[in-house]
Tab-separated table of C-alpha atoms in Angstrom:
chain	number	residue	atom	x	y	z
A	1	MET	CA	-34.404	24.806	-77.770
A	2	GLY	CA	-24.888	20.263	-74.637
A	3	ALA	CA	-25.291	23.716	-76.567
A	4	ALA	CA	-22.360	23.148	-78.923
A	5	GLY	CA	-24.227	20.498	-80.795
A	6	ALA	CA	-27.719	22.104	-80.666
A	7	VAL	CA	-28.442	22.052	-84.381
A	8	GLY	CA	-26.863	18.612	-84.834
A	9	ALA	CA	-29.305	17.476	-82.162
A	10	ILE	CA	-32.182	18.969	-84.199
A	11	ALA	CA	-31.503	16.515	-87.064
A	12	LEU	CA	-31.697	13.648	-84.542
A	13	ALA	CA	-35.155	14.813	-83.583
A	14	LEU	CA	-36.333	14.212	-87.140
A	15	VAL	CA	-35.569	10.462	-87.110
A	16	SER	CA	-36.120	9.608	-83.443
A	17	ALA	CA	-39.001	7.284	-82.679
A	18	CYS	CA	-41.748	8.358	-80.300
A	19	SER	CA	-40.605	7.791	-76.756
A	20	SER	CA	-43.763	5.748	-75.860
A	21	SER	CA	-47.019	4.612	-77.366
A	22	THR	CA	-48.831	4.559	-74.082
A	23	PRO	CA	-52.069	6.589	-74.464
A	24	ALA	CA	-52.203	9.770	-72.353
A	25	GLU	CA	-55.412	8.724	-70.788
A	26	ASN	CA	-53.637	5.831	-69.031
A	27	SER	CA	-51.419	8.316	-67.238
A	28	GLY	CA	-53.284	11.634	-66.973
A	29	ALA	CA	-56.457	10.031	-65.547
A	30	GLU	CA	-55.030	8.033	-62.692
A	31	ALA	CA	-57.239	7.559	-59.594
A	32	ASP	CA	-54.762	9.424	-57.372
A	33	PRO	CA	-54.074	12.942	-58.737
A	34	ALA	CA	-51.066	13.267	-56.423
A	35	SER	CA	-49.313	10.459	-58.382
A	36	ARG	CA	-50.406	11.623	-61.870
A	37	GLU	CA	-47.968	11.421	-64.822
A	38	ILE	CA	-48.792	13.653	-67.749
A	39	VAL	CA	-47.556	13.009	-71.274
A	40	ILE	CA	-46.323	16.113	-73.002
A	41	GLY	CA	-45.862	16.279	-76.783
A	42	THR	CA	-42.996	18.098	-78.378
A	43	SER	CA	-41.293	18.154	-81.743
A	44	GLY	CA	-37.994	18.580	-79.868
A	45	ASP	CA	-36.347	20.676	-82.625
A	46	PHE	CA	-36.535	24.225	-81.338
A	47	PRO	CA	-33.252	25.108	-79.592
A	48	PRO	CA	-32.939	26.493	-76.975
A	49	VAL	CA	-36.717	26.101	-76.208
A	50	SER	CA	-36.780	22.308	-76.468
A	51	PHE	CA	-34.364	20.070	-78.295
A	52	LEU	CA	-32.499	16.746	-78.073
A	53	GLU	CA	-29.266	16.654	-76.127
A	54	ASP	CA	-26.482	15.764	-78.432
A	55	GLY	CA	-26.205	11.952	-78.854
A	56	SER	CA	-29.298	11.187	-76.799
A	57	THR	CA	-33.044	11.112	-76.914
A	58	GLU	CA	-33.481	13.330	-73.832
A	59	VAL	CA	-35.408	16.582	-74.324
A	60	VAL	CA	-33.690	19.542	-72.779
A	61	GLY	CA	-34.075	23.362	-72.831
A	62	PHE	CA	-36.329	25.945	-71.408
A	63	GLU	CA	-39.532	23.920	-71.842
A	64	ASN	CA	-38.037	20.997	-69.989
A	65	ASP	CA	-37.204	23.304	-67.057
A	66	LEU	CA	-40.728	24.635	-67.247
A	67	ALA	CA	-42.344	21.142	-67.352
A	68	LYS	CA	-40.318	20.186	-64.320
A	69	GLY	CA	-41.199	23.355	-62.398
A	70	VAL	CA	-44.870	23.053	-63.106
A	71	THR	CA	-45.248	19.415	-62.384
A	72	ASP	CA	-43.050	19.612	-59.223
A	73	ASP	CA	-45.390	22.253	-57.933
A	74	LEU	CA	-48.289	19.899	-58.471
A	75	GLY	CA	-46.583	16.827	-57.108
A	76	TRP	CA	-46.938	15.199	-60.577
A	77	THR	CA	-44.440	13.636	-62.948
A	78	TYR	CA	-44.112	14.073	-66.678
A	79	ARG	CA	-42.529	12.597	-69.709
A	80	PHE	CA	-42.061	13.969	-73.250
A	81	GLU	CA	-43.260	12.159	-76.325
A	82	GLN	CA	-41.632	13.236	-79.612
A	83	ILE	CA	-44.043	13.928	-82.427
A	84	SER	CA	-43.661	15.933	-85.655
A	85	PHE	CA	-44.810	19.499	-85.181
A	86	ASP	CA	-47.772	19.072	-87.570
A	87	GLY	CA	-48.875	15.931	-85.639
A	88	LEU	CA	-48.945	17.582	-82.188
A	89	LEU	CA	-52.485	18.995	-82.274
A	90	PRO	CA	-54.084	15.828	-83.661
A	91	ALA	CA	-52.254	13.861	-80.930
A	92	LEU	CA	-53.628	16.150	-78.269
A	93	GLN	CA	-57.206	16.043	-79.607
A	94	SER	CA	-57.098	12.187	-79.873
A	95	GLY	CA	-55.968	11.790	-76.282
A	96	ARG	CA	-52.564	10.428	-77.114
A	97	ILE	CA	-50.945	13.180	-75.085
A	98	ASP	CA	-52.074	15.421	-72.232
A	99	ALA	CA	-50.409	18.661	-73.293
A	100	ILE	CA	-48.083	20.251	-75.778
A	101	LEU	CA	-44.856	22.167	-75.049
A	102	SER	CA	-43.200	22.905	-78.350
A	103	GLY	CA	-42.807	26.591	-78.981
A	104	MET	CA	-46.450	26.687	-80.191
A	105	TYR	CA	-47.890	30.103	-80.946
A	106	ASN	CA	-51.251	30.848	-79.228
A	107	THR	CA	-53.256	31.930	-82.329
A	108	GLU	CA	-56.975	32.583	-82.735
A	109	LYS	CA	-57.337	29.664	-85.123
A	110	ARG	CA	-55.649	27.266	-82.739
A	111	ARG	CA	-57.805	28.440	-79.874
A	112	GLU	CA	-60.810	27.158	-81.802
A	113	GLN	CA	-59.292	23.643	-81.267
A	114	VAL	CA	-57.382	23.718	-77.972
A	115	ASP	CA	-56.850	25.876	-74.885
A	116	PHE	CA	-53.506	27.635	-74.071
A	117	ILE	CA	-51.674	28.456	-70.900
A	118	ASP	CA	-49.103	31.139	-71.874
A	119	TYR	CA	-45.491	31.276	-70.747
A	120	MET	CA	-43.347	32.954	-73.423
A	121	GLN	CA	-43.400	35.380	-76.337
A	122	ILE	CA	-41.332	35.358	-79.507
A	123	PRO	CA	-40.779	38.162	-82.056
A	124	LEU	CA	-39.965	36.835	-85.502
A	125	SER	CA	-36.580	37.280	-87.134
A	126	VAL	CA	-34.827	36.359	-90.399
A	127	LEU	CA	-31.853	33.968	-90.490
A	128	THR	CA	-29.551	33.888	-93.510
A	129	THR	CA	-25.909	33.273	-94.363
A	130	VAL	CA	-23.104	35.335	-92.805
A	131	ASP	CA	-22.369	36.775	-96.359
A	132	ASN	CA	-26.010	37.618	-97.036
A	133	ALA	CA	-26.838	39.129	-93.640
A	134	PRO	CA	-25.341	42.617	-94.251
A	135	LYS	CA	-27.213	42.751	-97.615
A	136	THR	CA	-30.516	41.941	-95.978
A	137	PRO	CA	-31.422	44.853	-93.658
A	138	GLY	CA	-35.156	44.408	-94.081
A	139	PRO	CA	-37.956	42.545	-95.880
A	140	GLU	CA	-37.517	44.496	-99.151
A	141	ALA	CA	-34.180	42.592	-99.657
A	142	LEU	CA	-36.190	39.282	-99.762
A	143	CYS	CA	-38.138	40.147	-102.919
A	144	GLY	CA	-37.585	37.385	-105.428
A	145	GLN	CA	-35.845	35.198	-102.878
A	146	SER	CA	-36.885	31.849	-101.424
A	147	VAL	CA	-37.486	32.031	-97.687
A	148	ALA	CA	-38.070	28.999	-95.484
A	149	TYR	CA	-40.810	28.695	-92.891
A	150	LEU	CA	-42.322	26.050	-90.776
A	151	THR	CA	-45.317	24.676	-92.689
A	152	ALA	CA	-47.414	24.165	-89.516
A	153	SER	CA	-46.873	27.813	-88.427
A	154	PRO	CA	-49.544	30.008	-89.863
A	155	PRO	CA	-48.211	33.306	-88.469
A	156	GLU	CA	-44.852	32.750	-90.288
A	157	ARG	CA	-46.629	32.081	-93.661
A	158	ALA	CA	-48.926	35.090	-93.110
A	159	GLN	CA	-45.919	37.351	-92.614
A	160	LEU	CA	-44.171	36.069	-95.726
A	161	ASP	CA	-47.328	36.440	-97.785
A	162	ALA	CA	-47.627	40.042	-96.625
A	163	TRP	CA	-44.031	40.834	-97.548
A	164	SER	CA	-44.500	39.178	-100.885
A	165	GLN	CA	-47.498	41.460	-101.545
A	166	GLN	CA	-45.415	44.513	-100.717
A	167	CYS	CA	-42.771	43.321	-103.199
A	168	THR	CA	-45.331	43.081	-106.024
A	169	ASP	CA	-46.966	46.334	-105.025
A	170	SER	CA	-43.607	48.071	-105.497
A	171	GLY	CA	-42.981	46.353	-108.899
A	172	LYS	CA	-40.507	43.837	-107.544
A	173	PRO	CA	-40.662	40.069	-107.928
A	174	PRO	CA	-42.673	38.286	-105.232
A	175	LEU	CA	-41.051	36.505	-102.344
A	176	GLN	CA	-41.030	32.756	-102.628
A	177	PRO	CA	-42.289	31.101	-99.271
A	178	THR	CA	-40.751	27.631	-99.005
A	179	GLY	CA	-42.334	25.395	-96.374
A	180	PHE	CA	-40.518	22.742	-94.340
A	181	PRO	CA	-41.945	20.361	-91.861
A	182	SER	CA	-39.228	21.099	-89.334
A	183	VAL	CA	-36.971	23.985	-88.326
A	184	ALA	CA	-33.979	21.729	-88.803
A	185	GLN	CA	-34.711	21.221	-92.488
A	186	GLY	CA	-35.149	24.969	-93.026
A	187	VAL	CA	-31.890	25.674	-91.239
A	188	ASN	CA	-30.007	23.135	-93.290
A	189	ALA	CA	-31.519	24.520	-96.484
A	190	VAL	CA	-30.216	28.001	-95.656
A	191	ALA	CA	-26.785	26.719	-94.673
A	192	THR	CA	-26.440	24.756	-97.932
A	193	GLY	CA	-27.780	27.591	-100.080
A	194	ARG	CA	-30.972	25.887	-101.266
A	195	VAL	CA	-32.979	28.779	-99.846
A	196	TYR	CA	-31.918	32.390	-99.198
A	197	ALA	CA	-33.264	32.796	-95.604
A	198	GLN	CA	-35.476	31.437	-92.954
A	199	LEU	CA	-38.240	33.150	-90.900
A	200	GLU	CA	-38.332	31.917	-87.362
A	201	GLY	CA	-38.641	33.030	-83.720
A	202	ASP	CA	-35.792	35.319	-82.631
A	203	ILE	CA	-34.638	33.104	-79.818
A	204	VAL	CA	-34.245	30.118	-82.145
A	205	THR	CA	-32.393	32.090	-84.943
A	206	LEU	CA	-30.124	33.757	-82.436
A	207	TYR	CA	-29.270	30.543	-80.665
A	208	ILE	CA	-28.559	28.767	-83.983
A	209	SER	CA	-26.315	31.635	-85.162
A	210	ARG	CA	-24.296	31.390	-81.928
A	211	THR	CA	-23.780	27.627	-81.925
A	212	GLU	CA	-22.987	25.026	-84.467
A	213	PHE	CA	-23.742	27.200	-87.549
A	214	GLY	CA	-22.116	30.296	-85.957
A	215	ASP	CA	-19.567	30.507	-88.826
A	216	LYS	CA	-22.207	30.089	-91.618
A	217	LEU	CA	-25.496	31.728	-90.406
A	218	ASP	CA	-26.437	35.070	-88.871
A	219	VAL	CA	-29.577	36.958	-87.937
A	220	ALA	CA	-30.245	39.528	-90.735
A	221	PHE	CA	-33.071	41.484	-89.000
A	222	ASN	CA	-35.829	41.213	-86.347
A	223	VAL	CA	-39.351	41.668	-87.563
A	224	GLU	CA	-40.974	44.793	-86.153
A	225	GLY	CA	-44.475	44.580	-84.631
A	226	GLU	CA	-46.248	42.363	-82.204
A	227	LYS	CA	-44.629	39.366	-80.575
A	228	SER	CA	-46.227	35.997	-80.996
A	229	VAL	CA	-47.377	34.539	-77.618
A	230	VAL	CA	-46.406	30.936	-76.838
A	231	GLY	CA	-48.369	28.652	-74.597
A	232	MET	CA	-48.915	25.111	-73.343
A	233	ALA	CA	-51.764	23.626	-75.282
A	234	VAL	CA	-54.280	21.410	-73.537
A	235	ALA	CA	-57.551	19.851	-74.833
A	236	LYS	CA	-60.544	22.111	-74.868
A	237	ASP	CA	-62.084	22.259	-71.386
A	238	SER	CA	-59.397	19.763	-70.061
A	239	PRO	CA	-59.897	18.987	-66.351
A	240	LEU	CA	-56.065	19.389	-66.093
A	241	LYS	CA	-56.207	23.024	-67.151
A	242	PRO	CA	-57.106	24.705	-63.810
A	243	GLU	CA	-54.307	23.086	-61.962
A	244	LEU	CA	-51.801	23.540	-64.703
A	245	GLN	CA	-52.799	27.167	-65.042
A	246	LYS	CA	-52.235	27.840	-61.410
A	247	ALA	CA	-48.933	26.054	-61.346
A	248	MET	CA	-47.760	27.823	-64.550
A	249	GLU	CA	-48.600	31.237	-62.957
A	250	SER	CA	-46.559	30.248	-59.978
A	251	TYR	CA	-43.624	29.151	-62.028
A	252	VAL	CA	-43.602	32.277	-64.245
A	253	ALA	CA	-43.578	34.417	-61.112
A	254	SER	CA	-40.628	32.477	-59.613
A	255	GLU	CA	-36.941	33.243	-59.796
A	256	ALA	CA	-36.427	29.817	-61.451
A	257	TYR	CA	-38.371	31.083	-64.585
A	258	CYS	CA	-35.907	33.968	-65.036
A	259	GLN	CA	-32.875	31.812	-64.251
A	260	SER	CA	-33.956	29.285	-66.908
A	261	ALA	CA	-34.499	32.136	-69.363
A	262	GLN	CA	-31.049	33.478	-68.780
A	263	GLN	CA	-29.428	30.035	-68.902
A	264	TRP	CA	-30.918	29.347	-72.338
A	265	GLN	CA	-29.900	32.761	-73.646
A	266	PHE	CA	-33.327	34.272	-74.040
A	267	THR	CA	-33.584	37.836	-75.325
A	268	ALA	CA	-35.176	40.510	-73.151
A	269	ALA	CA	-38.344	40.200	-75.283
A	270	ASN	CA	-38.998	36.470	-74.689
A	271	PRO	CA	-40.111	36.151	-71.064
A	272	ILE	CA	-43.797	37.231	-70.493
A	273	ARG	CA	-42.717	39.175	-67.437
A	274	GLN	CA	-39.722	41.237	-66.856
A	275	CYS	CA	-36.697	39.310	-65.816
């Protein structure tokens, strides 16, 4: 998630058709494992983790580098299929796709449905306008304000609900969580003044503030506390998991992993190993 048009590319992701309707089982279950093609679902709107290159339907970013590194190690090929974020888990469970790479948090609730292979971690941060950023040093400044979040991201909603409770406990008006089905819509709502701020992973907010909306948006503050771990999701007890797990561990240990993290402007907190 070229860089100068990253957020413009986000909007394209919202209207792009799925790249293929071929069921995952027709690719991931080939007779010869050495020639296997896996279908990877992504929403394609999380720059610089995964997003659409400006003017095209090609998914680029850190997760594309990761997919290539992992499948090259296995001698496999891969292709991305674009699906709205809230449709990714159903697509995986139905067998339409073999895996998910879409900045998906590895949460306890999701582990009840799918298995994860971890590769990144993301602290949350708050994005707002350049004018409002200096006036928003912490969550107390969000009391009474509307704050965007990704509707299919329970950790973000839980954080906003906790802050809202703190507001009312201190006699202030509650925070107003405002859900959007995509990061792009939340970003645009902040930029146009429809909402005050957006809660999102630090790598995404930082990248957005440095690129197309650099003159309008800025990171107000990073959320203190635990980082959310991000992983590749695969179906429960998928026969692909052991091989993908081994190849992922090899990629994370490689220099290519750190080079990709640096290329896509990761913060020091994002890799799951020191780079």
